[in-house]
Amino acid sequence: MAGLTVTTAETQYAISSTEVKNYLRIDGSDDDTVITSLIIASHEWAKNYTARSLTTQTLKLSIDSIYDT
């Protein structure tokens, strides 16, 4: 079957919680759950909006035939 399939999905997000916490000047870990949720939501939104992968993933292209018979 011809087509493009994802063989290895994205394993990380475009930005880390450490980067977010440094930017927001947050020292403690009280808001880690909220920050992680916001990172995931923003990553998925940007990925869907742009229709592109934001981090590394592995794709496999399957072609039925390269000759026109």
XYZ file of N, CA and C in Angstrom:
207
model
N 0.842 -1.181 0.000
C 0.000 0.000 0.000
C 0.885 1.242 0.000
N 0.680 2.103 -0.942
C 1.484 3.312 -1.076
C 1.046 4.362 -0.070
N 1.993 5.158 0.339
C 1.668 6.252 1.241
C 2.808 6.585 2.172
N 2.580 7.578 2.985
C 3.554 8.050 3.946
C 3.062 7.715 5.341
N 3.886 7.009 6.120
C 3.510 6.651 7.487
C 4.594 7.095 8.458
N 4.191 7.374 9.681
C 5.130 7.750 10.735
C 5.623 6.470 11.391
N 6.929 6.237 11.350
C 7.487 5.045 11.988
C 7.971 5.343 13.401
N 8.475 6.537 13.628
C 8.876 6.974 14.974
C 8.297 8.360 15.195
N 7.378 8.463 16.150
C 6.709 9.733 16.410
C 7.641 10.688 17.161
N 7.202 11.923 17.265
C 7.960 12.916 18.022
C 8.102 12.453 19.467
N 9.289 12.617 20.031
C 9.521 12.174 21.414
C 9.759 13.335 22.361
N 9.762 14.543 21.837
C 9.979 15.702 22.684
C 9.124 16.858 22.184
N 9.073 17.914 22.967
C 8.313 19.100 22.585
C 9.266 20.186 22.107
N 8.734 21.193 21.453
C 9.563 22.234 20.863
C 10.273 23.084 21.909
N 9.753 23.116 23.126
C 10.357 23.902 24.198
C 10.289 23.091 25.491
N 11.280 23.231 26.330
C 11.320 22.458 27.571
C 10.730 23.265 28.727
N 10.356 22.572 29.780
C 9.815 23.258 30.954
C 10.882 24.136 31.609
N 12.140 23.740 31.508
C 13.225 24.559 32.062
C 13.309 25.893 31.337
N 13.192 25.866 30.007
C 13.217 27.108 29.229
C 12.040 28.007 29.584
N 10.863 27.416 29.752
C 9.680 28.192 30.110
C 9.853 28.790 31.498
N 10.314 27.983 32.447
C 10.488 28.466 33.819
C 11.546 29.566 33.891
N 12.615 29.463 33.115
C 13.627 30.513 33.081
C 13.055 31.804 32.495
N 12.282 31.682 31.432
C 11.688 32.850 30.792
C 10.715 33.554 31.740
N 9.915 32.765 32.457
C 8.910 33.323 33.369
C 9.475 33.649 34.748
N 10.755 33.339 34.953
C 11.433 33.563 36.234
C 10.719 32.853 37.382
N 10.451 31.564 37.178
C 9.826 30.712 38.193
C 10.900 29.809 38.768
N 11.076 29.866 40.088
C 12.125 29.081 40.742
C 11.620 27.749 41.292
N 10.415 27.713 41.810
C 9.901 26.518 42.467
C 9.288 25.531 41.495
N 8.758 24.470 42.074
C 8.131 23.422 41.257
C 6.624 23.344 41.473
N 6.047 24.369 42.105
C 4.610 24.356 42.387
C 3.764 24.355 41.121
N 4.241 24.989 40.078
C 3.458 25.136 38.852
C 3.885 24.192 37.737
N 4.665 23.173 38.045
C 5.177 22.267 37.010
C 4.076 21.573 36.217
N 3.016 21.168 36.889
C 1.911 20.485 36.207
C 1.235 21.411 35.200
N 0.989 22.639 35.599
C 0.340 23.611 34.717
C 1.268 23.955 33.546
N 2.539 24.159 33.830
C 3.501 24.497 32.778
C 3.592 23.370 31.758
N 3.664 22.134 32.236
C 3.729 20.985 31.327
C 2.475 20.896 30.460
N 1.319 21.114 31.059
C 0.061 21.092 30.293
C 0.041 22.182 29.226
N 0.528 23.360 29.562
C 0.561 24.459 28.596
C 1.559 24.198 27.467
N 2.684 23.578 27.800
C 3.669 23.225 26.769
C 3.069 22.234 25.780
N 2.414 21.210 26.298
C 1.801 20.198 25.433
C 0.713 20.818 24.566
N -0.151 21.624 25.169
C -1.248 22.243 24.420
C -0.734 23.181 23.339
N 0.265 23.998 23.662
C 0.788 24.941 22.669
C 1.532 24.213 21.551
N 2.241 23.142 21.898
C 2.947 22.345 20.888
C 1.948 21.717 19.907
N 0.899 21.110 20.442
C -0.109 20.474 19.592
C -0.847 21.505 18.741
N -1.154 22.670 19.328
C -1.835 23.715 18.573
C -0.973 24.173 17.407
N 0.301 24.461 17.672
C 1.205 24.937 16.623
C 1.393 23.873 15.538
N 1.483 22.614 15.959
C 1.642 21.518 14.995
C 0.407 21.396 14.098
N -0.765 21.495 14.679
C -2.003 21.410 13.896
C -2.201 22.641 13.020
N -1.870 23.818 13.530
C -2.044 25.064 12.782
C -1.140 25.109 11.560
N 0.098 24.671 11.730
C 1.054 24.719 10.621
C 1.022 23.464 9.758
N 0.366 22.407 10.236
C 0.317 21.114 9.547
C 1.723 20.574 9.315
N 2.593 20.787 10.297
C 3.981 20.325 10.217
C 4.422 19.771 11.563
N 5.417 18.925 11.504
C 6.038 18.428 12.724
C 7.010 19.484 13.227
N 7.043 19.697 14.528
C 7.918 20.720 15.099
C 9.241 20.152 15.588
N 9.290 18.864 15.827
C 10.513 18.206 16.273
C 10.748 16.974 15.401
N 11.825 16.287 15.653
C 12.232 15.171 14.806
C 11.272 13.990 14.889
N 10.949 13.446 13.738
C 10.192 12.203 13.646
C 10.696 11.451 12.420
N 10.435 10.149 12.379
C 10.887 9.331 11.259
C 9.675 8.912 10.438
N 9.780 9.108 9.134
C 8.707 8.772 8.212
C 9.153 7.667 7.268
N 8.178 6.905 6.769
C 8.460 5.862 5.790
C 7.563 6.097 4.584
N 8.187 6.176 3.412
C 7.450 6.344 2.169
C 7.363 5.008 1.459
N 6.154 4.572 1.201
C 5.923 3.315 0.479
C 5.372 3.634 -0.900
N 5.998 3.039 -1.914
C 5.579 3.259 -3.296
C 5.241 1.900 -3.897
N 4.054 1.780 -4.477
C 3.627 0.523 -5.074
C 4.485 0.158 -6.283
N 4.690 1.122 -7.155
C 5.456 0.853 -8.365
C 6.031 2.160 -8.888
N 7.220 2.080 -9.433
C 7.801 3.283 -10.014
C 7.652 3.292 -11.528
N 7.115 2.239 -12.085
C 6.909 2.138 -13.525
C 5.436 2.254 -13.835
N 5.132 2.968 -14.875
C 3.753 3.088 -15.338
C 3.511 1.986 -16.346
N 2.718 0.993 -15.983
C 2.498 -0.142 -16.877
C 1.174 -0.061 -17.576
